[in-house]
MMTF fields as JSON, N, C-alpha, C and O atoms, coordinates in Angstrom:
{
  "mmtfVersion": "1.0.0",
  "mmtfProducer": "UNKNOWN",
  "numBonds": 543,
  "numAtoms": 544,
  "numGroups": 136,
  "numChains": 1,
  "numModels": 1,
  "chainsPerModel": [1],
  "groupsPerChain": [136],
  "chainIdList": ["A"],
  "bondAtomList": [4, 2, 8, 6, 12, 10, 16, 14, 20, 18, 24, 22, 28, 26, 32, 30, 36, 34, 40, 38, 44, 42, 48, 46, 52, 50, 56, 54, 60, 58, 64, 62, 68, 66, 72, 70, 76, 74, 80, 78, 84, 82, 88, 86, 92, 90, 96, 94, 100, 98, 104, 102, 108, 106, 112, 110, 116, 114, 120, 118, 124, 122, 128, 126, 132, 130, 136, 134, 140, 138, 144, 142, 148, 146, 152, 150, 156, 154, 160, 158, 164, 162, 168, 166, 172, 170, 176, 174, 180, 178, 184, 182, 188, 186, 192, 190, 196, 194, 200, 198, 204, 202, 208, 206, 212, 210, 216, 214, 220, 218, 224, 222, 228, 226, 232, 230, 236, 234, 240, 238, 244, 242, 248, 246, 252, 250, 256, 254, 260, 258, 264, 262, 268, 266, 272, 270, 276, 274, 280, 278, 284, 282, 288, 286, 292, 290, 296, 294, 300, 298, 304, 302, 308, 306, 312, 310, 316, 314, 320, 318, 324, 322, 328, 326, 332, 330, 336, 334, 340, 338, 344, 342, 348, 346, 352, 350, 356, 354, 360, 358, 364, 362, 368, 366, 372, 370, 376, 374, 380, 378, 384, 382, 388, 386, 392, 390, 396, 394, 400, 398, 404, 402, 408, 406, 412, 410, 416, 414, 420, 418, 424, 422, 428, 426, 432, 430, 436, 434, 440, 438, 444, 442, 448, 446, 452, 450, 456, 454, 460, 458, 464, 462, 468, 466, 472, 470, 476, 474, 480, 478, 484, 482, 488, 486, 492, 490, 496, 494, 500, 498, 504, 502, 508, 506, 512, 510, 516, 514, 520, 518, 524, 522, 528, 526, 532, 530, 536, 534, 540, 538],
  "bondOrderList": [1, 1, 1, 1, 1, 1, 1, 1, 1, 1, 1, 1, 1, 1, 1, 1, 1, 1, 1, 1, 1, 1, 1, 1, 1, 1, 1, 1, 1, 1, 1, 1, 1, 1, 1, 1, 1, 1, 1, 1, 1, 1, 1, 1, 1, 1, 1, 1, 1, 1, 1, 1, 1, 1, 1, 1, 1, 1, 1, 1, 1, 1, 1, 1, 1, 1, 1, 1, 1, 1, 1, 1, 1, 1, 1, 1, 1, 1, 1, 1, 1, 1, 1, 1, 1, 1, 1, 1, 1, 1, 1, 1, 1, 1, 1, 1, 1, 1, 1, 1, 1, 1, 1, 1, 1, 1, 1, 1, 1, 1, 1, 1, 1, 1, 1, 1, 1, 1, 1, 1, 1, 1, 1, 1, 1, 1, 1, 1, 1, 1, 1, 1, 1, 1, 1],
  "groupList": [{"groupName": "UNK", "atomNameList": ["N", "CA", "C", "O"], "elementList": ["N", "C", "C", "O"], "formalChargeList": [0, 0, 0, 0], "bondAtomList": [1, 0, 2, 1, 3, 2], "bondOrderList": [1, 1, 2], "singleLetterCode": "X", "chemCompType": "L-PEPTIDE LINKING"}],
  "groupTypeList": [0, 0, 0, 0, 0, 0, 0, 0, 0, 0, 0, 0, 0, 0, 0, 0, 0, 0, 0, 0, 0, 0, 0, 0, 0, 0, 0, 0, 0, 0, 0, 0, 0, 0, 0, 0, 0, 0, 0, 0, 0, 0, 0, 0, 0, 0, 0, 0, 0, 0, 0, 0, 0, 0, 0, 0, 0, 0, 0, 0, 0, 0, 0, 0, 0, 0, 0, 0, 0, 0, 0, 0, 0, 0, 0, 0, 0, 0, 0, 0, 0, 0, 0, 0, 0, 0, 0, 0, 0, 0, 0, 0, 0, 0, 0, 0, 0, 0, 0, 0, 0, 0, 0, 0, 0, 0, 0, 0, 0, 0, 0, 0, 0, 0, 0, 0, 0, 0, 0, 0, 0, 0, 0, 0, 0, 0, 0, 0, 0, 0, 0, 0, 0, 0, 0, 0],
  "groupIdList": [1, 2, 3, 4, 5, 6, 7, 8, 9, 10, 11, 12, 13, 14, 15, 16, 17, 18, 19, 20, 21, 22, 23, 24, 25, 26, 27, 28, 29, 30, 31, 32, 33, 34, 35, 36, 37, 38, 39, 40, 41, 42, 43, 44, 45, 46, 47, 48, 49, 50, 51, 52, 53, 54, 55, 56, 57, 58, 59, 60, 61, 62, 63, 64, 65, 66, 67, 68, 69, 70, 71, 72, 73, 74, 75, 76, 77, 78, 79, 80, 81, 82, 83, 84, 85, 86, 87, 88, 89, 90, 91, 92, 93, 94, 95, 96, 97, 98, 99, 100, 101, 102, 103, 104, 105, 106, 107, 108, 109, 110, 111, 112, 113, 114, 115, 116, 117, 118, 119, 120, 121, 122, 123, 124, 125, 126, 127, 128, 129, 130, 131, 132, 133, 134, 135, 136],
  "secStructList": [7, 5, 7, 6, 6, 1, 3, 3, 3, 3, 3, 6, 6, 1, 1, 7, 1, 6, 6, 7, 7, 3, 3, 3, 3, 3, 6, 6, 1, 1, 7, 7, 7, 2, 2, 2, 2, 2, 2, 2, 2, 1, 6, 6, 7, 7, 2, 2, 2, 2, 2, 2, 2, 2, 2, 2, 2, 2, 2, 2, 2, 2, 2, 2, 2, 2, 2, 2, 2, 2, 2, 2, 2, 2, 2, 2, 2, 2, 2, 2, 2, 2, 2, 2, 2, 2, 2, 2, 2, 2, 2, 2, 2, 2, 2, 2, 2, 2, 2, 2, 2, 2, 2, 2, 2, 2, 2, 2, 2, 2, 2, 2, 1, 7, 6, 6, 7, 7, 2, 2, 2, 2, 2, 2, 2, 1, 1, 1, 7, 2, 2, 2, 2, 2, 7, 7],
  "xCoordList": [216.963, 217.833, 218.762, 219.22, 219.048, 219.873, 221.321, 221.596, 222.243, 223.658, 224.236, 223.551, 225.486, 226.134, 226.283, 226.268, 226.424, 226.644, 225.352, 225.376, 224.223, 222.961, 222.286, 221.375, 222.72, 222.123, 221.069, 221.247, 219.968, 218.904, 218.663, 218.566, 218.567, 218.238, 216.805, 216.481, 215.947, 214.536, 214.152, 214.382, 213.566, 213.062, 211.554, 210.88, 211.024, 209.601, 208.759, 207.643, 209.258, 208.485, 208.51, 207.739, 209.376, 209.459, 210.373, 210.575, 210.935, 211.864, 212.836, 212.543, 213.965, 214.966, 214.659, 214.164, 214.948, 214.727, 214.357, 214.342, 214.055, 213.716, 212.431, 211.462, 212.447, 211.281, 211.22, 210.33, 212.146, 212.134, 213.061, 214.14, 212.628, 213.414, 214.029, 213.328, 215.316, 215.996, 216.546, 217.22, 216.253, 216.727, 217.495, 217.015, 218.7, 219.494, 219.178, 219.183, 218.905, 218.669, 219.839, 220.264, 220.348, 221.422, 220.865, 220.707, 220.569, 219.979, 221.011, 220.671, 222.253, 223.275, 223.246, 223.791, 222.616, 222.523, 221.649, 220.715, 221.965, 221.187, 219.895, 218.941, 219.855, 218.678, 218.058, 218.752, 216.76, 216.029, 214.91, 214.074, 214.903, 213.889, 212.893, 213.198, 211.7, 210.746, 210.263, 210.024, 210.118, 209.662, 210.687, 210.321, 211.95, 213.015, 213.046, 213.227, 212.872, 212.856, 211.724, 211.942, 210.521, 209.37, 209.558, 209.219, 210.095, 210.306, 211.276, 211.047, 212.362, 213.331, 212.736, 212.978, 211.967, 211.448, 210.346, 210.307, 209.464, 208.282, 208.3, 207.245, 209.468, 209.569, 208.955, 208.342, 209.111, 208.623, 207.33, 206.924, 206.695, 205.497, 204.246, 204.135, 203.317, 202.0, 201.135, 201.525, 199.977, 199.058, 198.66, 198.548, 198.452, 198.07, 199.181, 198.926, 200.401, 201.562, 201.749, 202.109, 201.509, 201.622, 200.572, 200.864, 199.353, 198.295, 198.664, 198.412, 199.26, 199.683, 200.738, 200.678, 201.688, 202.736, 202.141, 202.556, 201.179, 200.51, 199.815, 199.906, 199.121, 198.437, 199.43, 199.159, 200.578, 201.611, 202.082, 202.243, 202.299, 202.757, 201.697, 202.027, 200.437, 199.357, 199.301, 199.134, 199.44, 199.449, 200.62, 200.455, 201.798, 202.96, 202.739, 203.107, 202.138, 201.848, 200.898, 201.12, 199.839, 198.857, 199.484, 199.204, 200.33, 201.013, 201.937, 201.997, 202.655, 203.548, 202.751, 203.178, 201.594, 200.744, 200.241, 200.211, 199.851, 199.406, 200.525, 200.311, 201.72, 202.866, 203.184, 203.485, 203.114, 203.378, 202.347, 202.705, 201.076, 200.022, 200.227, 200.078, 200.564, 200.796, 201.962, 201.886, 203.021, 204.184, 203.824, 204.223, 203.072, 202.664, 201.819, 202.054, 200.836, 199.969, 200.739, 200.473, 201.687, 202.446, 203.394, 203.712, 203.846, 204.76, 204.034, 204.668, 202.718, 201.973, 202.091, 202.321, 201.946, 202.099, 203.494, 203.632, 204.513, 205.867, 205.957, 206.595, 205.328, 205.326, 204.613, 205.096, 203.472, 202.719, 203.548, 203.617, 204.177, 205.016, 206.19, 206.518, 206.822, 207.947, 207.468, 208.162, 206.289, 205.744, 205.482, 205.779, 204.919, 204.654, 205.959, 206.053, 206.95, 208.242, 208.88, 209.447, 208.786, 209.328, 208.6, 209.224, 207.271, 206.488, 206.923, 207.059, 207.14, 207.619, 208.991, 209.265, 209.845, 211.186, 211.145, 211.959, 210.199, 210.055, 209.71, 210.246, 208.805, 208.461, 209.666, 209.889, 210.441, 211.65, 212.645, 213.274, 212.789, 213.711, 213.251, 214.071, 211.944, 211.437, 211.689, 212.048, 211.505, 211.778, 213.258, 213.612, 214.126, 215.565, 215.928, 216.777, 215.292, 215.561, 215.207, 215.963, 214.055, 213.641, 214.625, 215.003, 215.039, 216.002, 217.343, 217.949, 217.794, 219.059, 218.948, 219.903, 217.792, 217.59, 217.617, 218.171, 217.012, 217.039, 218.468, 218.872, 219.231, 220.63, 221.417, 222.234, 221.175, 221.87, 221.513, 222.371, 220.243, 219.822, 220.484, 220.935, 220.552, 221.205, 222.689, 223.255, 223.313, 224.734, 224.961, 225.922, 224.096, 224.231, 224.074, 224.808, 223.116, 222.933, 224.143, 224.549, 224.716, 225.913, 227.086, 227.887, 227.189, 228.282, 228.115, 229.104, 226.883, 226.624, 226.848, 226.892, 226.989, 227.246, 228.601, 229.54, 228.695, 230.001, 231.049, 230.75, 232.273, 233.355, 233.688, 234.181, 233.432, 233.768, 232.593, 232.532, 231.685, 230.538, 231.055, 231.592, 230.895, 231.463, 230.522, 229.31, 231.112, 230.337, 229.533, 228.367, 230.151, 229.493, 228.253, 227.196, 228.387, 227.253, 226.175, 224.99, 226.563, 225.602, 224.739, 223.547, 225.3, 224.509, 223.515, 222.452, 223.84, 222.909, 221.69, 220.6, 221.864, 220.774, 219.854, 218.77, 220.27, 219.45, 218.187, 218.253, 217.044, 215.799, 215.693, 215.08, 216.283, 216.243, 217.58, 218.337, 217.852, 219.114, 218.994, 217.908, 220.054, 220.002, 219.714, 219.032, 220.225, 220.019, 218.562, 218.075, 217.84, 216.447, 215.588, 214.491, 216.066, 215.32, 215.422, 214.518, 216.529, 216.75, 216.074, 215.931, 215.666, 215.03, 213.632, 212.861, 213.304, 211.974, 210.898, 209.728],
  "yCoordList": [-33.586, -32.45, -32.645, -33.76, -31.568, -31.627, -31.308, -30.346, -32.129, -31.88, -31.153, -30.973, -30.74, -30.026, -30.896, -30.376, -32.171, -33.065, -33.412, -34.163, -32.886, -33.173, -34.416, -34.956, -34.871, -36.054, -35.627, -34.654, -36.369, -36.099, -37.356, -38.453, -37.185, -38.305, -38.109, -37.078, -39.069, -38.952, -40.052, -41.233, -39.658, -40.629, -40.663, -39.665, -41.794, -41.91, -41.677, -41.168, -42.032, -41.858, -40.418, -40.043, -39.616, -38.219, -37.995, -36.854, -39.069, -38.916, -40.078, -41.149, -39.852, -40.906, -41.776, -41.293, -43.021, -43.9, -45.288, -45.55, -46.19, -47.537, -47.55, -46.862, -48.345, -48.485, -47.464, -47.532, -46.516, -45.543, -46.03, -46.562, -45.843, -46.234, -44.973, -43.987, -44.998, -43.858, -44.28, -45.304, -43.48, -43.748, -42.524, -41.395, -42.764, -41.673, -41.529, -42.507, -40.306, -40.009, -39.194, -38.229, -39.579, -38.826, -38.182, -38.849, -36.894, -36.205, -35.847, -35.248, -36.205, -35.996, -37.121, -36.973, -38.225, -39.344, -38.947, -38.157, -39.507, -39.198, -39.992, -39.574, -41.128, -41.989, -42.095, -42.385, -41.861, -42.018, -43.013, -42.815, -44.07, -45.109, -44.975, -45.359, -44.434, -44.21, -45.502, -45.533, -46.564, -47.83, -48.359, -48.828, -48.284, -48.739, -47.873, -48.384, -46.579, -45.659, -46.015, -46.119, -46.198, -46.523, -47.883, -48.055, -48.85, -50.183, -50.127, -50.772, -49.356, -49.235, -48.484, -48.839, -47.459, -46.602, -47.277, -47.154, -47.981, -48.524, -50.042, -50.656, -50.649, -52.096, -52.722, -53.787, -52.085, -52.677, -52.023, -52.263, -51.217, -50.498, -51.343, -52.123, -51.167, -51.791, -50.87, -49.74, -51.354, -50.527, -49.26, -48.182, -49.408, -48.258, -47.219, -46.022, -47.683, -46.77, -46.078, -44.902, -46.791, -46.191, -45.09, -44.021, -45.349, -44.326, -43.097, -41.964, -43.325, -42.206, -41.355, -40.125, -42.032, -41.318, -40.548, -39.426, -41.148, -40.481, -39.219, -38.164, -39.33, -38.169, -37.062, -35.882, -37.451, -36.462, -35.757, -34.537, -36.538, -35.947, -35.02, -33.954, -35.422, -34.575, -33.28, -32.203, -33.373, -32.18, -31.26, -30.043, -31.851, -31.05, -30.398, -29.24, -31.133, -30.571, -29.382, -28.336, -29.545, -28.482, -27.264, -26.123, -27.518, -26.412, -25.682, -24.452, -26.443, -25.829, -25.005, -23.915, -25.516, -24.773, -23.485, -22.432, -23.569, -22.373, -21.362, -20.161, -21.841, -20.945, -20.259, -19.066, -21.029, -20.467, -19.393, -18.311, -19.69, -18.706, -17.458, -16.34, -17.639, -16.505, -15.657, -14.428, -16.296, -15.582, -14.816, -13.665, -15.456, -14.793, -13.566, -12.487, -13.727, -12.603, -11.477, -10.301, -11.831, -10.787, -10.056, -8.888, -10.725, -10.086, -9.413, -8.73, -9.591, -9.034, -7.506, -6.989, -6.765, -5.299, -4.897, -3.93, -5.631, -5.332, -5.576, -4.809, -6.63, -6.951, -5.851, -5.425, -5.392, -4.338, -3.056, -2.407, -2.69, -1.485, -1.604, -0.646, -2.768, -2.972, -2.871, -2.299, -3.42, -3.349, -1.909, -1.514, -1.114, 0.296, 1.057, 1.903, 0.753, 1.418, 1.061, 1.923, -0.198, -0.626, 0.082, 0.52, 0.197, 0.876, 2.338, 2.86, 2.992, 4.374, 4.487, 5.427, 3.533, 3.55, 3.327, 3.888, 2.51, 2.304, 3.62, 3.933, 4.398, 5.715, 6.638, 7.36, 6.612, 7.44, 7.025, 7.877, 5.725, 5.245, 5.663, 6.027, 5.611, 6.057, 7.547, 7.971, 8.345, 9.783, 10.026, 10.873, 9.278, 9.421, 9.023, 9.655, 7.99, 7.543, 8.646, 8.918, 9.278, 10.367, 11.525, 12.093, 11.876, 12.968, 12.638, 13.496, 11.415, 11.02, 11.038, 11.398, 10.654, 10.728, 12.186, 12.496, 13.085, 14.513, 15.038, 15.773, 14.663, 15.096, 14.559, 15.272, 13.315, 12.708, 13.443, 13.657, 13.826, 14.565, 15.925, 16.327, 16.641, 17.952, 17.792, 18.587, 16.77, 16.533, 16.267, 16.769, 15.496, 15.174, 16.436, 16.632, 17.297, 18.545, 19.453, 20.114, 19.484, 20.298, 19.777, 20.563, 18.478, 17.889, 18.185, 18.217, 18.404, 18.662, 20.124, 20.443, 21.018, 22.424, 22.552, 21.826, 23.474, 23.651, 24.134, 24.861, 23.707, 24.066, 25.552, 26.106, 26.205, 27.619, 28.518, 29.677, 27.979, 28.755, 29.838, 29.554, 31.102, 32.191, 33.357, 33.224, 34.518, 35.743, 36.084, 36.466, 35.947, 36.327, 35.456, 35.963, 34.159, 33.262, 33.529, 33.345, 33.954, 34.214, 35.411, 35.411, 36.427, 37.601, 37.276, 37.891, 36.323, 35.932, 35.242, 35.299, 34.616, 33.879, 34.776, 34.346, 36.018, 36.926, 37.269, 37.482, 37.324, 37.579, 38.999, 39.211, 39.935, 41.299, 41.963, 41.575, 42.903, 43.604, 44.855, 45.433, 45.306, 46.505, 47.736, 48.655, 47.763, 48.934, 49.053, 50.171, 47.943, 48.012, 48.503, 49.014, 48.357, 48.844, 50.353, 50.991, 50.947, 52.388, 53.152, 54.372, 52.477, 53.173, 53.611, 52.865, 54.935, 55.424, 54.914, 55.255],
  "zCoordList": [-12.149, -12.336, -13.521, -13.769, -14.264, -15.47, -15.109, -14.392, -15.615, -15.374, -16.581, -17.588, -16.483, -17.58, -18.816, -19.932, -18.656, -19.786, -20.498, -21.473, -20.04, -20.688, -20.143, -20.772, -18.988, -18.384, -17.38, -16.647, -17.355, -16.412, -15.611, -16.161, -14.31, -13.447, -12.996, -12.405, -13.259, -12.927, -11.973, -12.235, -10.865, -9.908, -10.056, -9.803, -10.462, -10.747, -9.511, -9.613, -8.371, -7.142, -6.667, -5.783, -7.236, -6.835, -5.657, -5.242, -5.102, -3.984, -4.004, -4.534, -3.433, -3.343, -2.134, -1.115, -2.255, -1.115, -1.591, -2.794, -0.653, -1.048, -1.868, -1.549, -2.925, -3.778, -4.891, -5.738, -4.911, -5.997, -7.102, -6.841, -8.309, -9.477, -10.068, -10.295, -10.314, -10.917, -12.262, -12.38, -13.276, -14.626, -15.086, -14.983, -15.597, -16.144, -17.623, -18.37, -18.032, -19.442, -19.958, -19.323, -21.093, -21.717, -22.978, -24.001, -22.909, -24.047, -25.11, -26.13, -24.88, -25.893, -26.939, -28.033, -26.598, -27.538, -28.711, -28.568, -29.882, -31.078, -31.142, -31.798, -30.47, -30.539, -29.146, -28.171, -29.058, -27.803, -28.056, -28.938, -27.284, -27.439, -26.296, -25.167, -26.569, -25.485, -24.832, -23.625, -25.619, -25.039, -24.038, -22.96, -24.388, -23.492, -22.229, -21.124, -22.4, -21.263, -20.292, -19.085, -20.828, -19.99, -19.328, -18.157, -20.07, -19.501, -18.32, -17.296, -18.46, -17.364, -16.18, -15.027, -16.464, -15.416, -14.602, -13.378, -15.277, -14.613, -14.47, -14.311, -14.523, -14.509, -13.249, -13.327, -12.121, -10.875, -10.372, -9.235, -11.187, -10.756, -10.947, -11.893, -10.03, -10.174, -11.036, -11.333, -11.429, -12.227, -11.469, -12.052, -10.186, -9.365, -9.352, -9.48, -9.199, -9.164, -10.511, -10.557, -11.599, -12.929, -13.081, -13.618, -12.608, -12.671, -11.839, -12.25, -10.67, -9.828, -10.544, -10.536, -11.154, -11.892, -13.066, -13.353, -13.734, -14.855, -14.355, -14.983, -13.226, -12.653, -12.305, -12.528, -11.757, -11.44, -12.714, -12.737, -13.765, -15.025, -15.629, -16.148, -15.562, -16.064, -15.257, -15.83, -13.934, -13.089, -13.45, -13.543, -13.653, -14.036, -15.399, -15.599, -16.339, -17.665, -17.54, -18.151, -16.747, -16.572, -15.89, -16.259, -14.898, -14.218, -15.19, -15.194, -16.009, -16.99, -17.997, -18.376, -18.435, -19.368, -18.712, -19.349, -17.448, -16.721, -16.562, -16.73, -16.239, -16.101, -17.431, -17.47, -18.512, -19.835, -20.174, -20.639, -19.944, -20.215, -19.369, -19.864, -18.104, -17.215, -17.72, -17.712, -18.15, -18.673, -19.94, -20.112, -20.82, -22.058, -21.733, -22.277, -20.846, -20.498, -19.814, -20.063, -18.959, -18.261, -19.214, -18.989, -20.271, -21.219, -22.379, -23.184, -22.48, -23.604, -23.686, -24.78, -22.586, -22.691, -23.186, -23.935, -22.771, -23.247, -24.748, -25.469, -25.21, -26.635, -27.42, -28.47, -26.918, -27.598, -27.654, -28.698, -26.539, -26.519, -27.48, -28.179, -27.521, -28.432, -29.877, -30.718, -30.177, -31.534, -31.94, -33.067, -31.016, -31.31, -31.53, -32.419, -30.721, -30.867, -32.209, -32.879, -32.595, -33.889, -35.018, -35.985, -34.902, -35.927, -36.052, -37.159, -34.91, -34.934, -35.567, -36.314, -35.269, -35.836, -37.341, -38.075, -37.806, -39.249, -39.931, -40.994, -39.311, -39.86, -39.881, -40.853, -38.806, -38.749, -39.829, -40.457, -40.045, -41.076, -42.471, -43.314, -42.715, -44.013, -44.214, -45.313, -43.16, -43.246, -43.517, -44.337, -42.825, -43.053, -44.48, -45.108, -44.982, -46.351, -47.343, -48.276, -47.137, -48.008, -47.931, -48.956, -46.716, -46.553, -47.218, -47.86, -47.063, -47.693, -49.213, -49.9, -49.739, -51.194, -51.655, -52.709, -50.856, -51.191, -51.179, -52.081, -50.16, -50.072, -51.258, -51.841, -51.612, -52.747, -54.044, -54.9, -54.179, -55.365, -55.446, -56.519, -54.332, -54.296, -54.614, -55.364, -54.047, -54.305, -55.786, -56.369, -56.385, -57.814, -58.654, -59.622, -58.288, -59.013, -58.87, -59.826, -57.678, -57.47, -58.292, -58.798, -58.424, -59.206, -60.686, -61.418, -61.146, -62.554, -62.934, -64.122, -61.956, -62.244, -62.927, -62.602, -63.867, -64.528, -63.525, -62.578, -63.767, -62.851, -62.909, -61.926, -64.03, -64.162, -63.799, -64.207, -63.043, -62.578, -61.665, -60.594, -62.09, -61.307, -61.226, -61.394, -60.962, -60.765, -62.007, -61.909, -63.184, -64.429, -64.659, -65.034, -64.434, -64.621, -63.583, -63.86, -62.413, -61.349, -61.701, -61.393, -62.333, -62.69, -63.782, -63.853, -64.632, -65.685, -65.084, -65.653, -63.982, -63.364, -62.535, -62.142, -62.265, -61.468, -62.25, -63.46, -61.582, -62.279, -62.853, -63.899, -62.173, -62.697, -62.472, -61.582, -63.23, -63.288, -62.433, -62.378, -61.761, -60.926, -61.773, -61.319, -62.993, -63.857, -64.252, -64.423, -64.405, -64.79, -63.636, -63.86, -62.41, -61.26, -61.137, -60.598, -61.638, -61.514, -62.65, -62.564, -63.69, -64.829, -64.453, -63.849, -64.855, -64.523, -65.432, -65.257]
}
């Protein structure tokens, strides 16, 4: 079990009691010596006991790999949905960018209009004159 200080107590036999070796690991240390760890942990073990411990570790590794695969597979649909949503949002952002560029362009054109733009200038811009419509 892991404590708040980063220390782990490992019992090689898997249970507390006579004949079990407990080694405290401090993962806060900068240096970890695996040979020293193994020597302390398995100092009183027979070859048979070491093989048993190895088998337990292999079983735990395989179980952890299975759990990881199961977690990945169960989260895959969520990942696919999130990817599709992100892709849709990218399209929305590109559309917004285009719209903002259009707004910026219109604003720039409005700023370039002369300040004295008035009624007289507006009539010059009309395509046809009212008097020309009344002429036979």
